[in-house]
Amino acid sequence: MEHDALDAGEARYELVISVDARRSGQYSDAEKPRMRERIYRVLETAFAQAGVGRDAVHMEDRGDGVLVSVPGRIAVTRLLGLWMVEVHENLREENRSLLVPLGLRVAMHVGPVRHDSRGISGRAVDLTCRLADSAVARQLLDRERADLVLAVSDSLYVDVVSAGGKFIEPARFSPARLGLKEGEVSAWFHLPGRPAPDIAAEEPGAPAGGPPAAPVGGPEAALAAMDAALAARAAAAAGRRVDDSDGDDEDGADRYRAQGDLSVHRNNVYQQPVHIGRVTGDSHRKD
């Protein structure tokens, strides 16, 4: 990207975009080049589809992601709307052939950016990277098994997203309070193609960028752990207390905890002999 000046002391208000890959540290050295190829293919194709020339934006490689800045002459709504739609669709297309889908965390913020011969810097850049790396963004991507999560700063939501526009639906964003290294900030999160996400409140002052420890074994292990957690939750529900209002307890209900061999049967009509409970020892033999 060409600039009129490369003076590091001159700040320009630009849209900053940070893109990170989900659980990139769990890709092997042989897998990482292919992962990076997919990320660039998804992003650069989306720029072309949104009518944004590749030479009109600044892109920095971050190993497991990309840092982008877009000059003010390009409408922010085009990046928030059409470009994000194309990124999502391109990512879905890439993932059709992958056993373990590529997940991306994208964050956006508008603020003063300083360019020099090595790249970009400034608080706007720091905040954008923090949002993409936040625990909320990581947890949403994993919990919802999504391909893509978008995080925007509070100011960007208020100034641009809240007004809506083509492919921009403010009602599908949910707010969250984040504890970053620089202090507490508000941000808004969106899962493209889905309703507004349900976000549990993050404890104010909590350190940012620290997702729960990932299970050993790569992305496959992460998905298996999620399945195991759901199965454990269902098993726990089987032991919950059962209430029945037909009994003669003090408040008009018999209460049972159904566990082990205990079964509760009331007002049932059986048309033929039935066995209730499990068979143990020699009890299955007829006398």
PDB file of C-alpha atoms in Angstrom:
ATOM      1  CA  MET A   1       0.000   0.000   0.000  1.00  0.00           C
ATOM      2  CA  GLU A   2       1.467   3.382  -1.045  1.00  0.00           C
ATOM      3  CA  HIS A   3       1.247   6.351   1.312  1.00  0.00           C
ATOM      4  CA  ASP A   4       1.935  10.013   0.733  1.00  0.00           C
ATOM      5  CA  ALA A   5       4.259   9.940   3.738  1.00  0.00           C
ATOM      6  CA  LEU A   6       5.795   7.275   5.906  1.00  0.00           C
ATOM      7  CA  ASP A   7       6.266   9.558   8.888  1.00  0.00           C
ATOM      8  CA  ALA A   8       5.734   7.431  12.003  1.00  0.00           C
ATOM      9  CA  GLY A   9       4.527  10.520  13.861  1.00  0.00           C
ATOM     10  CA  GLU A  10       1.610  11.102  11.494  1.00  0.00           C
ATOM     11  CA  ALA A  11      -1.557   9.262  12.464  1.00  0.00           C
ATOM     12  CA  ARG A  12      -4.378   8.478  10.040  1.00  0.00           C
ATOM     13  CA  TYR A  13      -7.840   7.316  10.995  1.00  0.00           C
ATOM     14  CA  GLU A  14      -8.268   3.911   9.379  1.00  0.00           C
ATOM     15  CA  LEU A  15     -10.232   0.717   9.826  1.00  0.00           C
ATOM     16  CA  VAL A  16      -8.044  -1.918  11.479  1.00  0.00           C
ATOM     17  CA  ILE A  17      -8.891  -5.604  10.984  1.00  0.00           C
ATOM     18  CA  SER A  18      -7.242  -8.419  12.919  1.00  0.00           C
ATOM     19  CA  VAL A  19      -7.729 -12.019  11.749  1.00  0.00           C
ATOM     20  CA  ASP A  20      -6.597 -14.990  13.861  1.00  0.00           C
ATOM     21  CA  ALA A  21      -6.920 -18.724  13.264  1.00  0.00           C
ATOM     22  CA  ARG A  22      -8.561 -20.912  15.898  1.00  0.00           C
ATOM     23  CA  ARG A  23      -6.127 -23.046  17.929  1.00  0.00           C
ATOM     24  CA  SER A  24      -3.304 -22.326  15.508  1.00  0.00           C
ATOM     25  CA  GLY A  25      -0.724 -23.661  17.950  1.00  0.00           C
ATOM     26  CA  GLN A  26      -2.155 -27.145  17.574  1.00  0.00           C
ATOM     27  CA  TYR A  27      -1.399 -27.336  13.850  1.00  0.00           C
ATOM     28  CA  SER A  28       1.771 -29.240  12.986  1.00  0.00           C
ATOM     29  CA  ASP A  29       4.608 -27.600  11.077  1.00  0.00           C
ATOM     30  CA  ALA A  30       3.468 -29.472   7.961  1.00  0.00           C
ATOM     31  CA  GLU A  31      -0.134 -28.259   8.357  1.00  0.00           C
ATOM     32  CA  LYS A  32       0.566 -24.584   9.032  1.00  0.00           C
ATOM     33  CA  PRO A  33       1.548 -23.564   5.478  1.00  0.00           C
ATOM     34  CA  ARG A  34      -1.740 -24.990   4.163  1.00  0.00           C
ATOM     35  CA  MET A  35      -3.667 -23.229   6.934  1.00  0.00           C
ATOM     36  CA  ARG A  36      -2.027 -19.920   6.001  1.00  0.00           C
ATOM     37  CA  GLU A  37      -2.782 -20.444   2.327  1.00  0.00           C
ATOM     38  CA  ARG A  38      -6.457 -20.933   3.163  1.00  0.00           C
ATOM     39  CA  ILE A  39      -6.600 -17.781   5.297  1.00  0.00           C
ATOM     40  CA  TYR A  40      -5.103 -15.614   2.555  1.00  0.00           C
ATOM     41  CA  ARG A  41      -7.288 -17.208  -0.107  1.00  0.00           C
ATOM     42  CA  VAL A  42     -10.420 -16.520   1.975  1.00  0.00           C
ATOM     43  CA  LEU A  43      -9.494 -12.880   2.708  1.00  0.00           C
ATOM     44  CA  GLU A  44      -8.086 -11.843  -0.651  1.00  0.00           C
ATOM     45  CA  THR A  45     -10.938 -13.431  -2.592  1.00  0.00           C
ATOM     46  CA  ALA A  46     -13.394 -11.569  -0.344  1.00  0.00           C
ATOM     47  CA  PHE A  47     -11.632  -8.249  -1.050  1.00  0.00           C
ATOM     48  CA  ALA A  48     -12.004  -8.853  -4.778  1.00  0.00           C
ATOM     49  CA  GLN A  49     -15.657  -9.878  -4.403  1.00  0.00           C
ATOM     50  CA  ALA A  50     -16.363  -6.741  -2.351  1.00  0.00           C
ATOM     51  CA  GLY A  51     -14.757  -4.510  -4.976  1.00  0.00           C
ATOM     52  CA  VAL A  52     -11.805  -3.529  -2.797  1.00  0.00           C
ATOM     53  CA  GLY A  53      -8.504  -3.631  -4.679  1.00  0.00           C
ATOM     54  CA  ARG A  54      -5.746  -5.638  -3.038  1.00  0.00           C
ATOM     55  CA  ASP A  55      -3.345  -2.707  -3.489  1.00  0.00           C
ATOM     56  CA  ALA A  56      -5.782  -0.410  -1.645  1.00  0.00           C
ATOM     57  CA  VAL A  57      -5.257  -2.101   1.714  1.00  0.00           C
ATOM     58  CA  HIS A  58      -2.260  -2.726   3.948  1.00  0.00           C
ATOM     59  CA  MET A  59      -1.758  -6.367   5.006  1.00  0.00           C
ATOM     60  CA  GLU A  60       0.790  -7.730   7.473  1.00  0.00           C
ATOM     61  CA  ASP A  61       1.461 -11.399   8.019  1.00  0.00           C
ATOM     62  CA  ARG A  62       1.160 -12.549  11.649  1.00  0.00           C
ATOM     63  CA  GLY A  63       2.060 -16.210  11.223  1.00  0.00           C
ATOM     64  CA  ASP A  64      -1.303 -17.574  12.316  1.00  0.00           C
ATOM     65  CA  GLY A  65      -3.289 -14.631  11.030  1.00  0.00           C
ATOM     66  CA  VAL A  66      -3.293 -11.305   9.218  1.00  0.00           C
ATOM     67  CA  LEU A  67      -3.350  -7.663  10.318  1.00  0.00           C
ATOM     68  CA  VAL A  68      -5.096  -5.305   7.896  1.00  0.00           C
ATOM     69  CA  SER A  69      -5.634  -1.547   7.729  1.00  0.00           C
ATOM     70  CA  VAL A  70      -8.031   0.074   5.277  1.00  0.00           C
ATOM     71  CA  PRO A  71      -7.851   3.794   4.399  1.00  0.00           C
ATOM     72  CA  GLY A  72     -10.778   6.117   5.051  1.00  0.00           C
ATOM     73  CA  ARG A  73     -11.641   6.493   1.369  1.00  0.00           C
ATOM     74  CA  ILE A  74     -13.121   2.976   1.452  1.00  0.00           C
ATOM     75  CA  ALA A  75     -16.471   2.840   3.259  1.00  0.00           C
ATOM     76  CA  VAL A  76     -16.357   0.988   6.557  1.00  0.00           C
ATOM     77  CA  THR A  77     -19.864  -0.343   5.859  1.00  0.00           C
ATOM     78  CA  ARG A  78     -18.540  -2.222   2.831  1.00  0.00           C
ATOM     79  CA  LEU A  79     -16.065  -4.112   5.021  1.00  0.00           C
ATOM     80  CA  LEU A  80     -18.568  -4.707   7.834  1.00  0.00           C
ATOM     81  CA  GLY A  81     -21.256  -5.787   5.391  1.00  0.00           C
ATOM     82  CA  LEU A  82     -20.379  -7.227   1.998  1.00  0.00           C
ATOM     83  CA  TRP A  83     -16.760  -8.135   2.776  1.00  0.00           C
ATOM     84  CA  MET A  84     -17.717 -10.058   5.942  1.00  0.00           C
ATOM     85  CA  VAL A  85     -20.429 -11.937   4.033  1.00  0.00           C
ATOM     86  CA  GLU A  86     -17.897 -12.966   1.399  1.00  0.00           C
ATOM     87  CA  VAL A  87     -15.323 -13.962   4.023  1.00  0.00           C
ATOM     88  CA  HIS A  88     -17.910 -16.184   5.687  1.00  0.00           C
ATOM     89  CA  GLU A  89     -19.011 -17.817   2.435  1.00  0.00           C
ATOM     90  CA  ASN A  90     -15.429 -18.365   1.269  1.00  0.00           C
ATOM     91  CA  LEU A  91     -14.523 -19.893   4.621  1.00  0.00           C
ATOM     92  CA  ARG A  92     -17.511 -22.246   4.483  1.00  0.00           C
ATOM     93  CA  GLU A  93     -16.427 -23.327   1.007  1.00  0.00           C
ATOM     94  CA  GLU A  94     -12.883 -24.015   2.212  1.00  0.00           C
ATOM     95  CA  ASN A  95     -14.195 -26.050   5.136  1.00  0.00           C
ATOM     96  CA  ARG A  96     -16.327 -28.369   3.008  1.00  0.00           C
ATOM     97  CA  SER A  97     -13.285 -30.502   2.232  1.00  0.00           C
ATOM     98  CA  LEU A  98     -11.676 -30.347   5.693  1.00  0.00           C
ATOM     99  CA  LEU A  99     -12.120 -32.937   8.425  1.00  0.00           C
ATOM    100  CA  VAL A 100     -11.257 -30.286  11.035  1.00  0.00           C
ATOM    101  CA  PRO A 101     -12.729 -26.947   9.900  1.00  0.00           C
ATOM    102  CA  LEU A 102     -10.684 -23.771   9.897  1.00  0.00           C
ATOM    103  CA  GLY A 103     -12.088 -21.236  12.353  1.00  0.00           C
ATOM    104  CA  LEU A 104     -11.373 -17.503  12.201  1.00  0.00           C
ATOM    105  CA  ARG A 105     -11.672 -14.748  14.800  1.00  0.00           C
ATOM    106  CA  VAL A 106     -12.051 -11.338  13.128  1.00  0.00           C
ATOM    107  CA  ALA A 107     -11.997  -8.015  14.988  1.00  0.00           C
ATOM    108  CA  MET A 108     -12.533  -4.461  13.720  1.00  0.00           C
ATOM    109  CA  HIS A 109     -11.964  -0.973  15.117  1.00  0.00           C
ATOM    110  CA  VAL A 110     -11.508   2.505  13.634  1.00  0.00           C
ATOM    111  CA  GLY A 111      -8.843   4.751  15.113  1.00  0.00           C
ATOM    112  CA  PRO A 112      -5.545   6.554  14.558  1.00  0.00           C
ATOM    113  CA  VAL A 113      -2.937   4.356  12.878  1.00  0.00           C
ATOM    114  CA  ARG A 114       0.722   5.163  12.281  1.00  0.00           C
ATOM    115  CA  HIS A 115       2.579   3.669   9.324  1.00  0.00           C
ATOM    116  CA  ASP A 116       6.299   3.161   8.986  1.00  0.00           C
ATOM    117  CA  SER A 117       8.501   1.047   6.755  1.00  0.00           C
ATOM    118  CA  ARG A 118       7.844  -2.029   8.929  1.00  0.00           C
ATOM    119  CA  GLY A 119       4.077  -1.852   9.293  1.00  0.00           C
ATOM    120  CA  ILE A 120       1.433  -0.197  11.454  1.00  0.00           C
ATOM    121  CA  SER A 121       1.158   0.666  15.140  1.00  0.00           C
ATOM    122  CA  GLY A 122      -0.966   2.551  17.642  1.00  0.00           C
ATOM    123  CA  ARG A 123      -3.575   1.965  20.309  1.00  0.00           C
ATOM    124  CA  ALA A 124      -6.194   1.277  17.645  1.00  0.00           C
ATOM    125  CA  VAL A 125      -4.058  -1.616  16.422  1.00  0.00           C
ATOM    126  CA  ASP A 126      -3.522  -2.922  19.960  1.00  0.00           C
ATOM    127  CA  LEU A 127      -7.246  -2.826  20.772  1.00  0.00           C
ATOM    128  CA  THR A 128      -8.219  -4.615  17.571  1.00  0.00           C
ATOM    129  CA  CYS A 129      -5.751  -7.427  18.217  1.00  0.00           C
ATOM    130  CA  ARG A 130      -6.942  -7.734  21.832  1.00  0.00           C
ATOM    131  CA  LEU A 131     -10.570  -8.103  20.686  1.00  0.00           C
ATOM    132  CA  ALA A 132      -9.696 -10.863  18.219  1.00  0.00           C
ATOM    133  CA  ASP A 133      -7.713 -12.661  20.919  1.00  0.00           C
ATOM    134  CA  SER A 134     -10.285 -12.167  23.705  1.00  0.00           C
ATOM    135  CA  ALA A 135     -11.628 -15.065  25.740  1.00  0.00           C
ATOM    136  CA  VAL A 136     -15.174 -14.258  24.613  1.00  0.00           C
ATOM    137  CA  ALA A 137     -14.238 -14.532  20.922  1.00  0.00           C
ATOM    138  CA  ARG A 138     -12.428 -17.819  21.543  1.00  0.00           C
ATOM    139  CA  GLN A 139     -15.215 -19.311  23.643  1.00  0.00           C
ATOM    140  CA  LEU A 140     -17.951 -18.329  21.179  1.00  0.00           C
ATOM    141  CA  LEU A 141     -16.096 -19.938  18.293  1.00  0.00           C
ATOM    142  CA  ASP A 142     -15.667 -23.188  20.227  1.00  0.00           C
ATOM    143  CA  ARG A 143     -18.991 -23.353  22.065  1.00  0.00           C
ATOM    144  CA  GLU A 144     -21.097 -22.578  19.008  1.00  0.00           C
ATOM    145  CA  ARG A 145     -18.933 -24.654  16.656  1.00  0.00           C
ATOM    146  CA  ALA A 146     -18.892 -21.692  14.326  1.00  0.00           C
ATOM    147  CA  ASP A 147     -16.621 -21.029  11.360  1.00  0.00           C
ATOM    148  CA  LEU A 148     -16.305 -17.333  12.101  1.00  0.00           C
ATOM    149  CA  VAL A 149     -16.802 -14.829  14.911  1.00  0.00           C
ATOM    150  CA  LEU A 150     -16.675 -11.057  14.469  1.00  0.00           C
ATOM    151  CA  ALA A 151     -15.811  -8.670  17.313  1.00  0.00           C
ATOM    152  CA  VAL A 152     -16.180  -4.904  16.929  1.00  0.00           C
ATOM    153  CA  SER A 153     -15.250  -2.128  19.312  1.00  0.00           C
ATOM    154  CA  ASP A 154     -17.990  -0.281  21.160  1.00  0.00           C
ATOM    155  CA  SER A 155     -17.298   2.934  19.243  1.00  0.00           C
ATOM    156  CA  LEU A 156     -17.515   1.143  15.890  1.00  0.00           C
ATOM    157  CA  TYR A 157     -20.809  -0.436  16.901  1.00  0.00           C
ATOM    158  CA  VAL A 158     -22.282   2.891  18.040  1.00  0.00           C
ATOM    159  CA  ASP A 159     -21.001   4.892  15.060  1.00  0.00           C
ATOM    160  CA  VAL A 160     -21.590   2.399  12.230  1.00  0.00           C
ATOM    161  CA  VAL A 161     -23.160  -0.956  13.114  1.00  0.00           C
ATOM    162  CA  SER A 162     -26.108   0.444  15.092  1.00  0.00           C
ATOM    163  CA  ALA A 163     -27.308   2.354  12.016  1.00  0.00           C
ATOM    164  CA  GLY A 164     -27.544  -0.877  10.029  1.00  0.00           C
ATOM    165  CA  GLY A 165     -27.017  -1.109   6.305  1.00  0.00           C
ATOM    166  CA  LYS A 166     -26.614  -3.652   3.550  1.00  0.00           C
ATOM    167  CA  PHE A 167     -25.688  -6.987   5.178  1.00  0.00           C
ATOM    168  CA  ILE A 168     -25.315  -5.250   8.577  1.00  0.00           C
ATOM    169  CA  GLU A 169     -27.870  -6.320  11.195  1.00  0.00           C
ATOM    170  CA  PRO A 170     -27.250  -4.641  14.576  1.00  0.00           C
ATOM    171  CA  ALA A 171     -29.814  -6.887  16.314  1.00  0.00           C
ATOM    172  CA  ARG A 172     -27.514  -9.869  15.670  1.00  0.00           C
ATOM    173  CA  PHE A 173     -24.692  -8.403  17.791  1.00  0.00           C
ATOM    174  CA  SER A 174     -24.360  -8.999  21.533  1.00  0.00           C
ATOM    175  CA  PRO A 175     -22.372  -6.810  23.957  1.00  0.00           C
ATOM    176  CA  ALA A 176     -19.749  -7.991  26.406  1.00  0.00           C
ATOM    177  CA  ARG A 177     -17.528  -6.338  28.980  1.00  0.00           C
ATOM    178  CA  LEU A 178     -13.892  -7.381  28.613  1.00  0.00           C
ATOM    179  CA  GLY A 179     -11.006  -7.057  31.025  1.00  0.00           C
ATOM    180  CA  LEU A 180      -7.999  -6.255  28.852  1.00  0.00           C
ATOM    181  CA  LYS A 181      -4.429  -5.452  29.859  1.00  0.00           C
ATOM    182  CA  GLU A 182      -5.156  -1.784  29.299  1.00  0.00           C
ATOM    183  CA  GLY A 183      -8.355  -1.913  31.388  1.00  0.00           C
ATOM    184  CA  GLU A 184     -12.030  -2.727  30.936  1.00  0.00           C
ATOM    185  CA  VAL A 185     -13.655  -2.129  27.562  1.00  0.00           C
ATOM    186  CA  SER A 186     -16.984  -2.899  25.926  1.00  0.00           C
ATOM    187  CA  ALA A 187     -17.195  -4.818  22.658  1.00  0.00           C
ATOM    188  CA  TRP A 188     -19.856  -6.395  20.453  1.00  0.00           C
ATOM    189  CA  PHE A 189     -19.809  -9.921  19.057  1.00  0.00           C
ATOM    190  CA  HIS A 190     -21.508 -11.452  16.024  1.00  0.00           C
ATOM    191  CA  LEU A 191     -21.693 -14.932  14.508  1.00  0.00           C
ATOM    192  CA  PRO A 192     -22.413 -14.452  10.776  1.00  0.00           C
ATOM    193  CA  GLY A 193     -25.582 -16.195   9.652  1.00  0.00           C
ATOM    194  CA  ARG A 194     -26.827 -16.732  13.220  1.00  0.00           C
ATOM    195  CA  PRO A 195     -28.929 -14.876  15.813  1.00  0.00           C
ATOM    196  CA  ALA A 196     -27.270 -12.683  18.434  1.00  0.00           C
ATOM    197  CA  PRO A 197     -25.013 -14.936  20.544  1.00  0.00           C
ATOM    198  CA  ASP A 198     -25.734 -15.626  24.199  1.00  0.00           C
ATOM    199  CA  ILE A 199     -22.709 -14.281  26.038  1.00  0.00           C
ATOM    200  CA  ALA A 200     -22.103 -15.018  29.708  1.00  0.00           C
ATOM    201  CA  ALA A 201     -20.811 -11.977  31.560  1.00  0.00           C
ATOM    202  CA  GLU A 202     -17.043 -11.940  31.820  1.00  0.00           C
ATOM    203  CA  GLU A 203     -15.721 -10.957  35.215  1.00  0.00           C
ATOM    204  CA  PRO A 204     -14.501  -7.326  35.078  1.00  0.00           C
ATOM    205  CA  GLY A 205     -10.777  -7.005  35.497  1.00  0.00           C
ATOM    206  CA  ALA A 206     -10.054 -10.527  34.334  1.00  0.00           C
ATOM    207  CA  PRO A 207      -6.886 -10.793  32.252  1.00  0.00           C
ATOM    208  CA  ALA A 208      -7.492 -10.920  28.532  1.00  0.00           C
ATOM    209  CA  GLY A 209      -6.280 -13.343  25.934  1.00  0.00           C
ATOM    210  CA  GLY A 210      -6.364 -16.362  28.221  1.00  0.00           C
ATOM    211  CA  PRO A 211      -8.699 -19.036  26.879  1.00  0.00           C
ATOM    212  CA  PRO A 212      -9.242 -22.201  28.883  1.00  0.00           C
ATOM    213  CA  ALA A 213      -6.479 -24.740  28.483  1.00  0.00           C
ATOM    214  CA  ALA A 214      -6.933 -26.620  25.229  1.00  0.00           C
ATOM    215  CA  PRO A 215      -7.058 -30.401  25.347  1.00  0.00           C
ATOM    216  CA  VAL A 216      -3.939 -32.156  24.135  1.00  0.00           C
ATOM    217  CA  GLY A 217      -4.206 -33.783  20.734  1.00  0.00           C
ATOM    218  CA  GLY A 218      -5.086 -31.000  18.314  1.00  0.00           C
ATOM    219  CA  PRO A 219      -8.384 -29.689  16.944  1.00  0.00           C
ATOM    220  CA  GLU A 220      -9.871 -33.202  16.848  1.00  0.00           C
ATOM    221  CA  ALA A 221      -9.362 -33.533  20.597  1.00  0.00           C
ATOM    222  CA  ALA A 222     -11.034 -30.183  21.170  1.00  0.00           C
ATOM    223  CA  LEU A 223     -14.180 -31.297  19.344  1.00  0.00           C
ATOM    224  CA  ALA A 224     -14.159 -34.655  21.166  1.00  0.00           C
ATOM    225  CA  ALA A 225     -13.905 -32.853  24.507  1.00  0.00           C
ATOM    226  CA  MET A 226     -16.929 -30.739  23.638  1.00  0.00           C
ATOM    227  CA  ASP A 227     -18.933 -33.871  22.785  1.00  0.00           C
ATOM    228  CA  ALA A 228     -17.878 -35.494  26.065  1.00  0.00           C
ATOM    229  CA  ALA A 229     -18.989 -32.429  28.021  1.00  0.00           C
ATOM    230  CA  LEU A 230     -22.433 -32.532  26.403  1.00  0.00           C
ATOM    231  CA  ALA A 231     -22.762 -36.261  27.166  1.00  0.00           C
ATOM    232  CA  ALA A 232     -21.788 -35.696  30.793  1.00  0.00           C
ATOM    233  CA  ARG A 233     -24.371 -32.927  31.096  1.00  0.00           C
ATOM    234  CA  ALA A 234     -27.085 -35.239  29.756  1.00  0.00           C
ATOM    235  CA  ALA A 235     -26.065 -38.021  32.162  1.00  0.00           C
ATOM    236  CA  ALA A 236     -26.209 -35.624  35.105  1.00  0.00           C
ATOM    237  CA  ALA A 237     -29.719 -34.581  34.123  1.00  0.00           C
ATOM    238  CA  ALA A 238     -30.882 -38.213  34.492  1.00  0.00           C
ATOM    239  CA  GLY A 239     -30.290 -38.073  38.240  1.00  0.00           C
ATOM    240  CA  ARG A 240     -32.283 -34.940  38.953  1.00  0.00           C
ATOM    241  CA  ARG A 241     -35.219 -34.957  41.386  1.00  0.00           C
ATOM    242  CA  VAL A 242     -38.626 -35.851  40.025  1.00  0.00           C
ATOM    243  CA  ASP A 243     -41.711 -34.041  41.422  1.00  0.00           C
ATOM    244  CA  ASP A 244     -45.253 -35.462  41.226  1.00  0.00           C
ATOM    245  CA  SER A 245     -48.273 -33.480  42.457  1.00  0.00           C
ATOM    246  CA  ASP A 246     -50.578 -36.509  43.000  1.00  0.00           C
ATOM    247  CA  GLY A 247     -48.960 -37.616  46.264  1.00  0.00           C
ATOM    248  CA  ASP A 248     -49.774 -36.916  49.874  1.00  0.00           C
ATOM    249  CA  ASP A 249     -46.624 -35.130  51.032  1.00  0.00           C
ATOM    250  CA  GLU A 250     -46.924 -32.009  53.184  1.00  0.00           C
ATOM    251  CA  ASP A 251     -47.090 -29.762  50.132  1.00  0.00           C
ATOM    252  CA  GLY A 252     -49.173 -32.193  48.071  1.00  0.00           C
ATOM    253  CA  ALA A 253     -46.321 -33.896  46.227  1.00  0.00           C
ATOM    254  CA  ASP A 254     -44.311 -37.089  46.596  1.00  0.00           C
ATOM    255  CA  ARG A 255     -40.643 -36.490  45.867  1.00  0.00           C
ATOM    256  CA  TYR A 256     -38.202 -39.107  44.650  1.00  0.00           C
ATOM    257  CA  ARG A 257     -34.605 -39.071  43.554  1.00  0.00           C
ATOM    258  CA  ALA A 258     -34.465 -41.561  40.705  1.00  0.00           C
ATOM    259  CA  GLN A 259     -31.044 -43.191  40.774  1.00  0.00           C
ATOM    260  CA  GLY A 260     -29.631 -46.689  40.516  1.00  0.00           C
ATOM    261  CA  ASP A 261     -32.428 -49.308  40.437  1.00  0.00           C
ATOM    262  CA  LEU A 262     -35.203 -46.991  41.633  1.00  0.00           C
ATOM    263  CA  SER A 263     -38.052 -46.437  39.177  1.00  0.00           C
ATOM    264  CA  VAL A 264     -41.215 -44.413  39.757  1.00  0.00           C
ATOM    265  CA  HIS A 265     -44.411 -45.770  38.115  1.00  0.00           C
ATOM    266  CA  ARG A 266     -47.893 -44.306  38.718  1.00  0.00           C
ATOM    267  CA  ASN A 267     -51.302 -44.699  37.123  1.00  0.00           C
ATOM    268  CA  ASN A 268     -49.993 -47.038  34.448  1.00  0.00           C
ATOM    269  CA  VAL A 269     -52.042 -49.827  32.834  1.00  0.00           C
ATOM    270  CA  TYR A 270     -50.023 -52.785  31.546  1.00  0.00           C
ATOM    271  CA  GLN A 271     -51.644 -55.066  28.962  1.00  0.00           C
ATOM    272  CA  GLN A 272     -49.271 -57.985  29.581  1.00  0.00           C
ATOM    273  CA  PRO A 273     -46.703 -59.065  32.195  1.00  0.00           C
ATOM    274  CA  VAL A 274     -43.808 -56.611  32.528  1.00  0.00           C
ATOM    275  CA  HIS A 275     -40.557 -56.651  34.461  1.00  0.00           C
ATOM    276  CA  ILE A 276     -39.480 -53.489  36.301  1.00  0.00           C
ATOM    277  CA  GLY A 277     -35.874 -53.221  37.429  1.00  0.00           C
ATOM    278  CA  ARG A 278     -32.755 -54.978  36.268  1.00  0.00           C
ATOM    279  CA  VAL A 279     -32.148 -58.724  36.300  1.00  0.00           C
ATOM    280  CA  THR A 280     -29.342 -59.891  38.589  1.00  0.00           C
ATOM    281  CA  GLY A 281     -27.918 -63.281  39.563  1.00  0.00           C
ATOM    282  CA  ASP A 282     -30.282 -66.227  38.920  1.00  0.00           C
ATOM    283  CA  SER A 283     -33.473 -64.162  39.126  1.00  0.00           C
ATOM    284  CA  HIS A 284     -34.136 -64.693  35.422  1.00  0.00           C
ATOM    285  CA  ARG A 285     -34.816 -68.439  35.929  1.00  0.00           C
ATOM    286  CA  LYS A 286     -38.406 -69.575  36.247  1.00  0.00           C
ATOM    287  CA  ASP A 287     -39.265 -71.760  39.285  1.00  0.00           C
TER     288      ASP A 287
END
